Structures are given as C-alpha cells and as structure tokens.
XYZ file of C-alpha atoms in Angstrom:
775
model
C 8.845 13.112 25.378
C 9.627 16.248 23.385
C 10.326 19.106 25.792
C 9.513 22.695 24.874
C 12.521 24.941 24.280
C 10.960 27.461 26.643
C 10.941 25.065 29.598
C 13.980 26.647 31.250
C 13.616 24.719 34.495
C 14.126 21.468 32.563
C 17.066 22.600 30.415
C 18.920 24.489 33.114
C 19.455 21.337 35.116
C 22.001 20.267 32.487
C 24.409 23.089 33.258
C 23.289 25.106 36.263
C 23.251 22.401 38.896
C 26.622 21.563 40.290
C 30.294 21.920 39.634
C 31.349 18.890 37.625
C 34.468 17.937 35.731
C 34.578 16.882 32.108
C 35.201 13.304 33.304
C 31.926 13.470 35.288
C 30.009 14.596 32.233
C 31.387 11.669 30.233
C 30.388 9.270 33.004
C 26.903 10.752 33.495
C 26.040 10.938 29.796
C 26.653 7.457 28.323
C 27.008 6.945 24.562
C 23.941 4.707 24.392
C 21.729 7.466 25.815
C 23.010 10.084 23.376
C 22.320 7.744 20.463
C 18.871 6.863 21.862
C 17.879 10.548 22.100
C 19.270 11.136 18.591
C 17.095 8.346 17.148
C 13.967 8.580 19.275
C 13.575 12.246 20.125
C 15.663 14.271 17.761
C 13.899 17.506 18.672
C 15.184 17.224 22.231
C 18.760 16.692 21.077
C 18.449 19.691 18.764
C 17.078 21.848 21.567
C 19.796 20.711 23.963
C 22.505 21.662 21.465
C 21.143 25.048 20.624
C 20.377 25.844 24.293
C 23.963 24.954 25.216
C 25.308 27.130 22.393
C 22.976 29.930 23.509
C 24.434 29.761 27.021
C 27.965 30.022 25.596
C 26.919 33.026 23.488
C 25.364 34.689 26.545
C 28.496 34.005 28.582
C 30.653 35.543 25.876
C 28.334 38.587 25.683
C 28.293 39.228 29.416
C 31.980 38.514 29.988
C 31.389 35.806 32.628
C 31.805 38.015 35.657
C 30.169 35.777 38.241
C 31.285 32.370 39.410
C 27.849 30.988 38.465
C 28.144 32.182 34.846
C 31.590 30.626 34.518
C 30.270 27.357 35.844
C 27.426 27.355 33.314
C 29.817 28.116 30.463
C 32.174 25.296 31.464
C 29.344 22.788 31.884
C 27.897 23.645 28.452
C 31.356 23.373 27.007
C 31.810 19.846 28.476
C 28.352 18.756 27.397
C 28.947 19.835 23.784
C 32.340 18.114 23.788
C 30.513 14.944 24.811
C 27.683 15.183 22.274
C 29.297 16.542 19.073
C 31.020 13.294 17.964
C 27.618 11.532 18.015
C 26.184 14.263 15.808
C 29.081 13.947 13.336
C 28.845 10.166 13.076
C 25.300 10.365 11.707
C 25.242 11.748 8.133
C 21.669 13.014 8.627
C 22.751 15.168 11.551
C 26.009 16.458 10.111
C 24.405 19.548 8.595
C 22.510 20.385 11.784
C 25.062 22.854 13.132
C 25.210 24.608 9.771
C 21.486 25.362 9.829
C 19.983 28.397 11.507
C 17.650 27.716 14.384
C 14.369 29.601 14.051
C 13.619 31.838 16.982
C 16.963 31.186 18.571
C 17.729 34.893 18.424
C 17.843 36.705 21.722
C 14.700 38.580 20.805
C 12.788 35.318 20.769
C 10.684 35.676 17.622
C 12.507 38.115 15.345
C 15.096 35.957 13.690
C 15.839 38.424 10.931
C 18.505 40.150 13.023
C 22.158 39.147 12.833
C 21.480 36.139 15.052
C 20.406 34.125 12.062
C 23.936 32.773 11.883
C 24.363 29.017 11.522
C 24.686 27.407 14.929
C 28.288 26.334 14.167
C 29.357 29.928 13.548
C 27.709 31.196 16.744
C 29.428 28.416 18.666
C 32.892 29.112 17.231
C 32.620 32.883 17.708
C 31.442 32.450 21.302
C 34.353 30.112 22.090
C 36.914 32.514 20.603
C 35.452 35.398 22.624
C 35.557 33.269 25.757
C 39.241 32.467 25.153
C 40.010 36.169 25.732
C 37.600 36.778 28.592
C 39.246 38.793 31.412
C 39.379 36.965 34.751
C 38.091 33.792 33.106
C 40.771 32.840 30.584
C 43.090 35.881 30.649
C 44.449 38.208 33.311
C 42.287 41.324 33.602
C 44.164 44.565 32.961
C 41.766 46.480 35.188
C 42.374 46.392 38.875
C 39.108 47.727 40.250
C 35.618 46.736 41.247
C 33.275 44.622 39.173
C 31.225 47.692 38.229
C 33.909 48.916 35.805
C 34.625 45.453 34.421
C 35.970 45.452 30.873
C 33.409 45.277 28.116
C 34.167 42.139 26.168
C 33.482 43.949 22.870
C 35.786 46.876 23.471
C 38.876 44.942 24.530
C 41.710 44.494 22.072
C 42.489 40.821 22.397
C 45.993 41.380 20.974
C 46.876 42.848 24.383
C 45.787 39.578 26.004
C 47.997 37.120 24.108
C 48.626 34.224 26.486
C 52.407 34.028 26.333
C 55.430 36.034 25.200
C 57.153 34.946 22.008
C 56.333 35.647 18.370
C 55.118 39.237 18.056
C 54.438 39.666 21.770
C 56.953 40.590 24.452
C 54.949 40.530 27.665
C 54.696 37.289 29.615
C 51.520 37.294 31.748
C 51.520 35.897 35.270
C 50.789 32.167 35.153
C 47.347 31.391 36.505
C 46.388 27.754 36.707
C 42.624 28.440 36.751
C 42.953 30.290 33.441
C 45.016 27.433 32.043
C 42.325 24.911 33.020
C 39.528 27.012 31.490
C 41.453 27.546 28.250
C 42.116 23.803 28.043
C 38.389 23.013 28.297
C 37.503 25.534 25.593
C 40.260 24.278 23.281
C 39.013 20.710 23.798
C 35.615 21.844 22.570
C 37.214 23.548 19.525
C 39.146 20.405 18.685
C 35.909 18.401 18.963
C 34.188 20.834 16.556
C 37.023 20.408 14.053
C 36.902 16.618 14.362
C 34.048 16.337 11.873
C 36.931 15.437 9.506
C 37.259 12.080 11.299
C 33.791 11.022 10.184
C 34.396 11.408 6.444
C 36.260 8.689 4.524
C 39.700 9.686 3.197
C 39.518 11.363 -0.199
C 42.258 12.961 -2.216
C 39.857 15.689 -3.296
C 41.559 18.839 -2.061
C 38.339 20.844 -2.227
C 37.255 18.765 0.726
C 37.839 21.538 3.268
C 36.664 21.323 6.842
C 33.896 23.954 7.192
C 34.580 24.386 10.930
C 38.277 25.091 10.405
C 37.511 27.228 7.353
C 35.210 29.547 9.291
C 37.412 29.591 12.385
C 40.490 30.637 10.358
C 38.632 33.249 8.295
C 38.382 37.011 8.736
C 35.050 36.423 10.490
C 37.048 35.457 13.566
C 38.200 38.772 15.001
C 40.546 36.980 17.396
C 42.322 34.964 14.707
C 45.700 36.727 15.049
C 45.948 36.819 18.869
C 44.667 33.263 19.044
C 47.177 31.945 16.507
C 49.955 33.792 18.350
C 48.779 32.524 21.756
C 48.685 28.897 20.612
C 52.107 29.061 18.938
C 53.759 30.885 21.852
C 52.249 28.662 24.529
C 53.651 25.604 22.738
C 57.097 27.034 21.951
C 57.646 28.674 25.348
C 56.771 25.577 27.369
C 59.615 24.143 29.407
C 58.593 20.841 31.000
C 61.757 20.697 33.082
C 60.915 24.046 34.659
C 63.612 25.307 36.937
C 65.615 22.162 36.628
C 64.695 20.702 40.010
C 64.735 16.956 39.397
C 61.522 15.149 40.263
C 59.579 18.433 40.643
C 56.689 17.055 38.565
C 56.087 14.453 41.255
C 55.564 17.153 43.870
C 53.084 19.433 42.181
C 50.805 19.259 39.194
C 51.726 21.068 35.996
C 48.622 22.826 34.669
C 50.506 24.061 31.643
C 51.109 20.680 30.041
C 47.457 19.801 29.245
C 47.043 23.310 27.808
C 50.193 22.956 25.691
C 49.053 19.569 24.333
C 45.614 20.915 23.476
C 47.150 24.039 21.890
C 49.503 21.921 19.763
C 46.611 19.771 18.567
C 44.343 22.716 17.720
C 47.255 24.395 15.931
C 48.111 21.475 13.639
C 44.454 20.907 12.768
C 43.951 24.552 11.774
C 47.078 24.298 9.593
C 45.718 21.297 7.681
C 45.947 22.877 4.268
C 47.019 21.372 0.958
C 49.866 23.600 -0.167
C 50.270 21.851 -3.517
C 47.028 23.356 -4.830
C 47.566 26.874 -3.542
C 49.241 29.735 -5.345
C 50.623 31.192 -2.156
C 54.146 32.575 -2.503
C 55.473 30.546 0.372
C 55.299 27.238 -1.436
C 57.671 28.264 -4.188
C 61.102 27.309 -2.947
C 62.854 29.627 -5.370
C 61.499 32.804 -3.845
C 61.757 33.440 -0.186
C 58.755 35.605 -0.796
C 57.310 35.549 2.652
C 58.326 39.059 3.599
C 55.303 41.248 4.058
C 55.723 43.408 0.990
C 53.009 44.618 -1.338
C 53.978 42.528 -4.319
C 52.971 39.281 -2.654
C 49.951 37.651 -4.178
C 47.371 37.193 -1.448
C 48.232 34.145 0.634
C 45.807 31.341 1.378
C 42.459 32.401 2.801
C 43.192 30.300 5.887
C 44.508 33.053 8.178
C 46.469 30.637 10.367
C 48.418 29.327 7.348
C 48.802 32.921 6.177
C 50.189 34.158 9.501
C 52.509 31.178 9.766
C 53.896 31.813 6.287
C 54.536 35.488 7.067
C 56.648 35.114 10.201
C 60.012 36.542 9.171
C 61.949 38.029 12.111
C 65.122 36.162 13.056
C 64.308 36.350 16.775
C 60.888 34.795 16.143
C 62.479 31.943 14.184
C 65.015 31.479 16.976
C 62.250 31.326 19.603
C 60.241 28.749 17.611
C 63.224 26.544 16.739
C 64.626 26.582 20.290
C 61.185 25.735 21.691
C 60.508 22.855 19.312
C 64.042 21.468 19.761
C 63.756 21.707 23.564
C 60.493 19.774 23.587
C 61.617 17.146 21.070
C 64.796 16.524 23.085
C 62.864 16.170 26.327
C 62.368 12.375 26.129
C 66.119 11.962 25.438
C 67.261 14.063 28.387
C 64.777 12.132 30.427
C 66.577 8.812 29.911
C 69.722 9.917 31.792
C 68.099 10.392 35.233
C 65.142 8.025 34.920
C 61.842 9.815 35.604
C 63.639 12.883 36.924
C 62.064 15.281 34.480
C 58.536 15.369 33.216
C 58.361 13.312 30.032
C 56.181 14.933 27.406
C 54.042 12.725 25.204
C 53.160 15.104 22.378
C 56.261 14.705 20.195
C 54.172 13.522 17.229
C 52.143 16.751 17.251
C 55.406 18.712 17.468
C 56.798 16.892 14.428
C 53.653 17.738 12.433
C 53.958 21.373 13.564
C 57.632 21.478 12.568
C 56.730 19.975 9.186
C 54.033 22.633 8.640
C 56.477 25.404 9.573
C 59.052 24.189 7.041
C 56.446 23.498 4.361
C 54.567 26.817 4.598
C 57.450 29.141 5.504
C 60.554 28.666 3.357
C 62.342 31.437 5.261
C 61.991 29.347 8.398
C 63.394 26.314 6.571
C 66.442 28.316 5.444
C 66.864 29.691 8.970
C 66.839 26.174 10.428
C 69.504 25.044 7.950
C 71.658 28.139 8.368
C 73.049 27.124 11.754
C 73.922 23.821 13.328
C 70.710 24.122 15.386
C 69.161 21.840 12.758
C 71.081 19.039 14.488
C 68.999 19.642 17.639
C 66.010 18.575 15.543
C 67.865 15.785 13.719
C 69.110 13.915 16.811
C 65.666 13.587 18.485
C 64.154 12.462 15.157
C 66.818 9.761 14.775
C 66.195 8.764 18.397
C 62.436 8.365 17.751
C 63.039 6.475 14.492
C 65.417 4.079 16.200
C 63.141 3.664 19.197
C 59.941 3.033 17.197
C 61.353 0.809 14.455
C 60.083 -2.491 15.898
C 56.690 -1.181 16.975
C 53.967 -1.534 14.351
C 51.694 0.854 16.231
C 54.219 3.623 15.540
C 54.572 3.221 11.771
C 53.101 6.724 11.368
C 55.786 8.243 13.603
C 58.430 6.535 11.459
C 56.904 8.038 8.308
C 56.740 11.601 9.554
C 60.303 11.466 10.891
C 61.538 10.253 7.509
C 59.440 12.856 5.628
C 61.011 15.671 7.647
C 64.519 14.358 6.956
C 63.646 14.035 3.242
C 62.493 17.660 3.175
C 65.686 18.848 4.925
C 67.972 16.683 2.774
C 66.853 18.537 -0.357
C 68.879 21.549 0.819
C 72.678 21.567 0.471
C 73.178 23.098 3.923
C 71.735 20.045 5.611
C 74.421 17.797 4.120
C 77.112 20.275 5.146
C 75.798 20.480 8.740
C 75.975 16.684 9.088
C 79.792 16.903 9.166
C 79.668 18.303 12.689
C 81.178 15.795 15.155
C 78.582 13.878 17.152
C 79.442 14.195 20.811
C 76.110 14.372 22.681
C 75.795 10.729 23.584
C 72.084 9.980 23.457
C 71.352 6.515 24.865
C 70.499 4.552 21.719
C 71.022 0.876 21.013
C 73.377 1.407 18.097
C 77.066 0.501 17.799
C 79.475 2.802 19.568
C 81.329 4.970 17.038
C 83.420 8.096 16.913
C 82.340 10.344 14.105
C 79.877 12.893 12.822
C 76.119 13.338 12.682
C 76.274 11.799 9.188
C 77.598 8.574 10.733
C 74.754 8.622 13.253
C 72.205 9.041 10.461
C 73.627 6.165 8.391
C 73.931 3.817 11.387
C 70.326 4.481 12.477
C 69.020 4.040 8.898
C 70.912 0.739 8.645
C 69.300 -0.382 11.903
C 65.823 0.529 10.657
C 66.316 -1.374 7.395
C 67.850 -4.496 8.935
C 65.893 -4.782 12.179
C 62.743 -2.707 11.783
C 59.155 -3.827 11.499
C 58.372 -5.285 8.054
C 55.752 -2.593 7.504
C 58.613 -0.141 7.090
C 59.763 -1.580 3.795
C 57.962 1.108 1.790
C 60.220 3.627 3.530
C 63.484 2.090 2.239
C 63.363 4.171 -0.971
C 62.910 7.266 1.095
C 65.687 6.470 3.583
C 68.179 5.832 0.799
C 67.078 8.949 -1.114
C 68.004 10.988 1.989
C 71.467 9.372 2.081
C 71.921 10.051 -1.669
C 70.924 13.700 -1.194
C 73.499 14.336 1.527
C 76.286 12.079 0.188
C 78.131 14.679 -1.971
C 78.802 16.738 1.180
C 80.034 14.047 3.605
C 83.674 14.793 4.347
C 84.659 11.677 6.286
C 82.606 8.650 7.196
C 83.628 6.504 10.144
C 84.581 2.870 9.586
C 81.368 1.747 11.333
C 79.147 3.784 8.976
C 81.160 2.771 5.875
C 80.691 -0.902 6.773
C 76.964 -0.346 7.266
C 76.575 1.106 3.771
C 78.420 -1.830 2.238
C 76.411 -4.239 4.299
C 73.214 -2.755 2.829
C 74.582 -3.069 -0.687
C 75.480 -6.692 0.015
C 71.976 -7.454 1.291
C 70.189 -5.642 -1.539
C 72.322 -7.063 -4.347
C 71.717 -10.753 -3.612
C 70.123 -12.270 -6.705
C 67.224 -13.492 -4.608
C 66.353 -9.970 -3.453
C 66.950 -8.305 -6.832
C 64.696 -10.748 -8.670
C 61.919 -11.030 -6.108
C 60.115 -7.723 -6.766
C 59.828 -5.274 -9.601
C 61.302 -2.278 -7.795
C 63.934 -3.850 -5.539
C 66.810 -2.962 -7.839
C 66.138 0.755 -7.202
C 67.747 0.331 -3.796
C 70.991 -0.831 -5.406
C 70.950 2.183 -7.736
C 70.554 4.522 -4.764
C 73.466 2.932 -2.912
C 75.748 3.010 -5.959
C 74.886 6.685 -6.372
C 75.941 7.274 -2.744
C 79.344 5.603 -3.326
C 79.841 7.506 -6.598
C 79.037 10.868 -4.993
C 81.452 10.293 -2.124
C 84.270 9.005 -4.359
C 83.832 11.789 -6.922
C 83.323 14.716 -4.564
C 84.801 13.724 -1.178
C 87.518 11.169 -1.960
C 90.171 12.861 0.170
C 88.610 12.436 3.597
C 86.901 9.119 3.001
C 89.656 6.530 3.267
C 87.426 4.401 5.519
C 84.785 4.095 2.829
C 87.360 3.466 0.076
C 88.938 0.748 2.230
C 85.531 -0.844 2.847
C 84.789 -0.798 -0.904
C 88.130 -2.513 -1.616
C 87.479 -5.169 1.037
C 84.018 -5.880 -0.337
C 84.995 -5.597 -4.014
C 83.430 -8.962 -4.828
C 79.962 -7.406 -4.260
C 80.604 -4.963 -7.117
C 82.067 -7.660 -9.358
C 79.023 -9.849 -8.761
C 76.730 -6.968 -9.690
C 78.668 -6.303 -12.888
C 78.407 -10.000 -13.770
C 74.802 -10.470 -12.720
C 73.370 -13.397 -14.731
C 70.479 -12.475 -16.994
C 69.388 -15.855 -18.434
C 66.082 -17.377 -17.307
C 67.708 -20.372 -15.675
C 69.939 -18.245 -13.431
C 67.017 -15.989 -12.561
C 64.988 -19.007 -11.417
C 67.966 -20.356 -9.518
C 68.497 -16.964 -7.857
C 64.913 -16.905 -6.710
C 65.140 -20.390 -5.245
C 68.261 -19.503 -3.356
C 66.139 -17.686 -0.825
C 68.119 -18.344 2.319
C 66.731 -18.775 5.782
C 67.981 -15.256 6.432
C 68.110 -12.971 3.442
C 70.337 -10.800 5.609
C 74.012 -11.784 5.576
C 74.944 -10.056 8.834
C 78.595 -9.205 8.584
C 80.534 -9.068 11.811
C 83.092 -6.832 10.219
C 83.646 -4.707 13.236
C 84.461 -5.898 16.674
C 82.582 -2.946 18.105
C 79.315 -3.887 16.459
C 78.140 -5.648 19.561
C 78.740 -2.767 21.936
C 75.768 -0.464 22.323
C 75.678 2.908 23.948
C 75.309 3.195 27.656
C 71.778 3.423 28.981
C 70.251 2.225 25.736
C 67.389 -0.220 25.409
C 66.564 -2.142 22.238
C 63.465 -1.116 20.327
C 60.469 -2.824 21.851
C 57.507 -4.059 19.825
C 54.077 -2.682 20.665
C 52.515 -3.887 23.890
C 49.805 -6.437 23.067
C 46.419 -4.739 23.011
C 47.821 -1.373 21.896
C 45.417 0.519 19.674
C 46.671 1.886 16.392
C 45.047 3.760 13.554
C 45.486 2.917 9.897
C 47.173 5.274 7.442
C 46.437 5.964 3.801
C 49.123 5.103 1.269
C 51.714 7.777 0.553
C 52.926 8.521 -2.960
C 55.938 6.686 -4.382
C 59.322 8.377 -4.243
C 58.965 9.703 -7.813
C 55.751 11.538 -6.881
C 57.176 12.605 -3.569
C 60.289 14.222 -4.986
C 61.380 16.283 -7.918
C 64.874 15.919 -9.364
C 67.142 18.946 -9.435
C 70.701 19.171 -10.632
C 73.278 21.203 -8.725
C 75.167 23.503 -11.100
C 78.822 24.514 -10.767
C 77.880 27.627 -8.787
C 75.793 25.620 -6.344
C 72.393 26.659 -7.676
C 69.678 24.120 -8.344
C 68.198 23.439 -11.756
C 65.000 21.471 -11.898
C 65.160 18.467 -14.225
C 62.339 17.266 -16.379
C 62.022 13.505 -15.950
C 62.864 12.802 -19.561
C 66.136 14.722 -19.757
C 67.600 12.946 -16.786
C 69.952 10.315 -18.130
C 70.865 9.619 -14.544
C 67.581 8.022 -13.744
C 68.703 4.473 -13.237
C 65.557 2.856 -14.507
C 63.907 2.447 -17.804
C 60.531 2.813 -16.188
C 60.036 5.874 -13.967
C 61.029 5.282 -10.386
C 57.718 4.497 -8.909
C 57.106 1.108 -10.345
C 54.602 0.819 -7.570
C 51.620 0.779 -9.798
C 51.251 -2.929 -9.253
C 48.733 -2.351 -6.533
C 51.448 -2.105 -3.902
C 50.746 1.099 -2.033
C 53.707 2.898 -0.583
C 52.395 2.735 2.927
C 52.912 -0.520 4.718
C 49.392 -0.334 6.030
C 47.743 -1.870 3.033
C 47.344 -5.498 3.927
C 47.673 -7.672 6.955
C 48.708 -10.767 5.126
C 52.092 -9.255 4.392
C 52.878 -9.395 8.071
C 54.047 -12.973 7.726
C 56.204 -12.422 4.701
C 59.917 -11.988 4.967
C 61.042 -8.482 5.825
C 63.157 -7.976 2.755
C 60.837 -9.454 0.203
C 58.472 -6.914 -1.108
C 56.327 -9.713 -2.395
C 53.996 -7.096 -3.693
C 52.986 -8.541 -6.953
C 53.738 -12.191 -6.318
C 50.736 -13.230 -8.376
C 51.118 -11.380 -11.644
C 54.773 -10.478 -12.049
C 57.804 -12.618 -12.874
C 61.310 -11.412 -13.682
C 62.417 -11.909 -17.298
C 65.881 -11.716 -18.902
C 64.804 -8.576 -20.818
C 63.720 -6.894 -17.623
C 67.010 -7.693 -15.852
C 68.968 -6.454 -18.875
C 66.957 -3.246 -19.015
C 68.348 -2.018 -15.693
C 71.568 -4.023 -15.395
C 72.981 -2.135 -18.382
C 72.371 1.139 -16.542
C 74.118 0.196 -13.268
C 76.494 3.124 -12.576
C 79.562 0.993 -11.831
C 82.223 2.775 -13.934
C 83.634 4.989 -11.177
C 83.923 2.182 -8.636
C 85.401 -0.284 -11.142
C 88.025 2.289 -12.125
C 88.858 2.909 -8.473
C 89.273 -0.820 -7.830
C 91.357 -1.230 -10.970
C 93.800 1.439 -9.768
C 93.900 0.840 -6.022
C 93.560 -2.931 -5.529
C 96.975 -3.785 -7.100
C 98.635 -1.036 -5.038
C 97.057 -2.223 -1.780
C 97.948 -5.853 -2.547
C 101.532 -4.784 -3.274
C 101.786 -3.035 0.121
C 100.459 -6.128 1.883
C 102.983 -8.385 0.119
C 105.931 -6.000 0.509
C 105.380 -5.341 4.181
C 103.751 -8.646 5.100
C 100.892 -6.544 6.436
C 97.855 -7.760 8.228
C 97.270 -4.422 9.884
C 94.654 -2.210 8.319
C 95.974 1.039 9.794
C 98.911 1.069 7.339
C 96.573 0.531 4.397
C 94.291 3.321 5.643
C 97.318 5.593 5.945
C 98.249 4.804 2.347
C 94.701 5.461 1.154
C 94.565 8.761 3.042
C 97.472 10.102 1.045
C 96.452 8.560 -2.246
C 94.760 10.488 -4.988
C 92.787 9.507 -8.047
C 92.953 12.860 -9.817
C 92.725 12.313 -13.557
C 92.136 8.597 -13.154
C 88.384 8.619 -12.496
C 85.665 9.329 -15.061
C 84.543 12.982 -15.257
C 82.417 13.708 -12.154
C 78.733 13.373 -12.868
C 76.492 16.305 -11.942
C 75.110 16.104 -8.403
C 71.463 15.068 -8.510
C 69.201 16.007 -5.607
C 65.689 14.663 -5.216
C 63.791 17.426 -3.441
C 60.510 16.844 -1.638
C 57.592 18.203 -3.596
C 54.212 18.991 -2.040
C 51.296 17.009 -3.445
C 47.751 16.181 -2.490
C 48.722 12.590 -1.648
C 50.975 13.682 1.205
C 48.412 16.285 2.302
C 45.901 13.447 2.678
C 48.467 11.279 4.473
C 49.136 14.049 6.989
C 45.422 14.488 7.597
C 44.838 10.820 8.463
C 48.055 10.598 10.485
C 47.333 13.760 12.467
C 43.741 12.835 13.329
C 44.845 9.292 14.192
C 47.348 10.722 16.683
C 44.732 13.072 18.157
C 42.196 10.245 18.443
C 44.614 7.998 20.328
C 45.992 10.762 22.553
C 42.629 11.986 23.872
C 41.740 9.171 26.219
C 40.927 11.181 29.331
C 38.147 11.958 28.616
C 37.834 9.569 25.622
C 36.217 12.088 23.268
C 35.929 9.938 20.124
C 36.307 6.467 21.547
C 33.564 4.084 20.419
C 32.173 6.470 17.810
C 31.990 5.479 14.176
C 35.045 7.201 12.658
C 35.587 6.829 8.913
C 38.904 8.560 8.218
C 40.934 5.601 9.499
C 40.434 2.187 11.033
C 41.273 1.445 14.630
C 43.117 -1.825 15.080
C 44.470 -3.667 18.078
C 48.035 -4.858 17.915
C-alpha cells in the first residue's frame, strides 16, 4: 500500500531501530523486494529515497552530535547504497534523483526556498558535509563540552584534511571509528557515481556523468580538502606499517578499506577525456601547469584541475614514493610468504598513476628525471609477467602496457633503463645479469611467446615501446639479445607473415630496433651484434622473401604444429629466478568484465622525430618516409578490433595467427611486394657484409669454438664510415584520444564492479557498460 510521507513512525523504522552493518542491510533488503517495490508501489520507493536523503541532510545540518544521529545517518547511507543501483538500472527511474521533490523542503509546504535542489545535489552536498563532520569523520579541534560544539557551517574544512601530504603538513591522530564512517560515506558516493555502469559504452565525449560533474564543481565547497584528503590517504598508506612481520594477522587494519574506497572514488572523479579539452596540461610542449595568470582556465572538473596544478617537488616526491611503495607491496610480499599485508588495489593505483601522468606533464617529467621511475617499472613488469596467462586479467595487461607506452615516448625513460637490475624480484624469467632494459625485453618476450592469445592485439604496442627506447640502450645482455632475435625469427616465418594483413608490421618494428641499436649504440652492444651474426640467415631469408603466388600459398600451408621455433640458444634459459612461480591461468569460475576495443597503434601514437639537439619534432603522417607500410599502420579496419575481447571464437585459434579477416582477405604478390621493398635491411646487411668474413677468419685462424674471443673482437671493432648514414630517431608518442578515454572508463568500472563484493553493491543488477563473463 502507498504510505504517506508524513507517517514518521513507519519510515523511521528503516533507520532508527538498531545498529546494523552494511552487510546486514544487504541481507535484510533482498534485490527481489527492491524491484517489486519499484514496479508495484513506486511512490513508496520514491518516499523512502527522499526520506533517507532528508535524514542525511538533517545530520549534516546538525553536525551529528549524538550517537543516535550518527546511527541514523549511517543506516540511511547503507540503505541508499543498497537501493541506488536498482534505480539506475531502470531507465524510467534514472532521472528521479535529478528531479525536485515537492514539499521536501524543511518548511514542509514552501518549496520555493533554496531546498528546491534536485535530490541528487542535496544528497551529494550532505555527504560531503558529513565527510568533514567533527567527532564523526574528523577529529574535533575543540576540546570542550557539547554545548560549544563546532557549527558545521562555520568550520573551514581545509583544516580537517584527513592526512598529511600534498598541501597539508599536519597528520591527524588515527581514529578507526572515523575511518569506518568515512569508508561508508565514500561507498555511498561511489554508488552514486556508478550510474555510468548502466549506460552502454559510447565514444561520445559529451556523455559526462552528472553525479561526478556536480560533485567536482564549484558547488561543492569541500572539493579542495576532499580531493587532498583522498589523494593523501592513498599515497601515505603503508600496509607494512612498522615492519613487524605478520602484524596484519594480529589486529585489523581499518585504514585499508578506507584507502581502497578513496582510490576508487578518486579515479572515478578523474574520468575526464583530456583529448577534447583545451586545458594547458595536455599539451606536452608546455609544462604550463604552474599556477600563473596566463593559463587558460583548466577543465571545469575541479578534481582534474587540482591534479593538473600540483607543482611542488616535495608533493611529487610524496605521490611517487607512495604509489611506488604500494605497487611494490605484492613483490615484497613474495619473499616472506604472507608476512606483510598484501594489498589488492594495484589496478586502481595504475589508473591513478596514468591519470597523474596524463593530466600533469610536470609530474611525468619529475618521474622521468630520477631513477625512481624504475620503482614503477619493475612492479608493472611483475604484474604483466604474472597476469599473462590469465584471461580474466587482460585489462591489467593493457593498462600496464599503456603506461609503459606513455613513458617510452620520453627520452629519459630509455636512458634510465640502462641502470643495472639488481633487485631480484621473484619472476619466472631466465636468470640474467644486466640492466632494466634487459628485464623489459625478457618480460615482453615472455608475454608474446607464452601469454594468453587475447594479448595478440598488444604485440604492436609492446614492440613500439622497445623501438622507442632502443636508441638509448647502451648494452644488452646476451639473454635479451637472443630474445629479440627469437622474436624476429618467429615473426618472419612465411606462414606468419602471410596469414594476416598487419603481421608484417611486427617485423618492421623489430628491424627498427636493431637499426637503432647498431646506428646509435654499436659500441656497447657486442652481444646483440654477435646474435645478429649467428642468426644472419633470418635476415637473408627476409631479403629473399618469395613474392609469387605459388610460394605464398606454400608458405601458408607450411603452418607447423608450433609456429614458435623455440631456440635453446642459451643454457641458462631453463633456470628461473628463485621463489618464482609460473603465470597461472584464471581459476575456473572467475568473473571477468569485457572491455571495449582500444584504438590501433597509429591512432594511439603520434610520430615525432628527434632532432640533433634532442628536441622532438612532430611528423605529419605523409612526410614520414620511415613508415614501413604503404597503408597507414593501423590496417585494423578489417573488423578486427584492437582489444582481444571482441570474439570468443578466436580463443581456439593459434596464438600467433591473427586470423582476423580469414574470410575476406588473401595475400597477393602485389601486397607482399608493397611492403617487402620497404624492409629496412640496408644497415644490417652492410654490417653482416663487413663483419661475417672477419669473424669467420678469426674462427679459422684460431680454430675457435669459444664465443668469448669473438665477443672480445666485436667489442673492439668499429663500423665508423662503413654503415649507411644514421637515420633520424623516430619516436611514437602516446596521444590522448576519446577511444582510450572510453577504454579507461569501461576498464575502471569493471575493476570497481569486481572488487566490491563485500557487500556486493552491483552484483546481479543489469549493468550495460560491460558484460560479465565467467572464465
């Protein structure tokens, strides 16, 4: 039956009765009942929502001084968290919170006062007030009786920032009750923002989330302290605490749930398509994020604006150290099993790190200025290696690779990779002695040769990263050099080259890597030169690739049982690092969310040429003679999206065949000729022409079978004046676009959906942004 809004005795039972937990509310209010009320007595559902919001507004007004008021606020908060997803899933209800409720004003009948705000706005403003409510969510600064309690409207919430860090030096006393209350309120905020999950993915950038838009606008008087609190709480968190092993087994950590919730709210508020904005921070050429008057106004999303304006070195240091500490936590954790608390929110941290680099170029330059960038690189490589066989973690693989692509566009990243790699993280990769560049190449090789077949769309991206850093790599180890040649060998088999329209791009990328190293770093790279000489037949075969129809057909039929000629070139290949475990596939029954396709590498990057003085010059696609293909790079228009999520049937196909267009496309002699003639083989052929006779002569003269003598010879050799003129260095820099903005939105919400299982906020509701699949 419809119940009158004035029947307080009836409505109060929902929040005034007893102390419950959010889990209780989810158990007591089943989904079926919420849907039944929505269909059969909509007026009751409407009244329940606006009554609950009214209670939150009253709590925020009064400052929640009594235990009873706090209990009511928390119960309303849990109830709304439970109900909102069922309102969002029904298109007819979606506008409900954006309507004004007649007579909902405190005065009862006169709704022409300022209370005629949409319900959503009242809700968001009440929650933000409650997040800075003395003795409820923050430490009170007054130490006296309740009579002189602080007036919630006169307090300056900037004095109540939750944690020291960016722009705030004072670290308040930890209080676990406050942490719990903040967590509940943030959960409700996240639920409000989750309306985005119930709209199908669209690349229309005007599709802004009205909840986030209002929350991050000047209407929210707590925007700055709240942004600062969320960022500082995340970056200051130290899961290991005081370093007592196993301490997390002895007492509960109330901070962690708050940190997770804060990280999730933060990344959702920063969901902003930078490619459409005119904000100064997006332009890589200016570092125009300093707060001077000439800046054009930044985006109207205050959170993005504040993030883009952070500029003090000590703030950058605090953020970078915090993110690196948390990302490294699962690695540290593998030494003393279960000794330290293992955090689970690394995917949210990666999205946050991405947003920081994307919106604040000064931060990106700061990260690359010191070798601290390696503290981000190593955990990312660890996650990539660990998740490569698990199809439920394809999204994690993508974001890790995106971050490395963004970093690789800057020269400093390549230079930093030359630092010796000594921190032995337990990873199942061959043991090697070398630099971070070797680690990167070995992990990429592992992903390509033994990853899940859904990762094939990432190959272009992985090799682009290697191309971008290759001109700066001073000395590759023998293990890494062999891995690069092994990839070339696998990708230049006729079967692979002829089986899909864009497969030859991978060979072009690899040849560009060899050319860059030979032209710019010949002196220290005797291992690579030696590997090239040993595998010279691969280059000769490429130069003599048959182009007649008969050979093409024969090449395609020669599909071996394993398209991967695994070369046991190095006795160490079998030895893996101590403590490592091979990548495990997803546990059966694991849930995963689908992802939208990401743009091809040509849309994802923009070519720039490095001039003599080290500055970058952007290249227009047409004046780049170095583009290896006749057609622009992304020959992915054949209905093969770049994300491996597109079709299930591909699961059964061979890993290396990108049998994308098996139906409508066949290789022709003209097509093979069109790119074969552009293969950049001159430098390598010249090198072989000069060095092979010399190496053979040494072997004959000294009866050598020992490679160390040959390496010694190559170390002292020089090819000055013998090689073609060095080509200009070409860097493919990441470029923001609405396709990646959309990808990040689906990925981020998919992560949040799967991570919030206790209570299961969105489980079993009709989400539209992605599909939920069982592995």
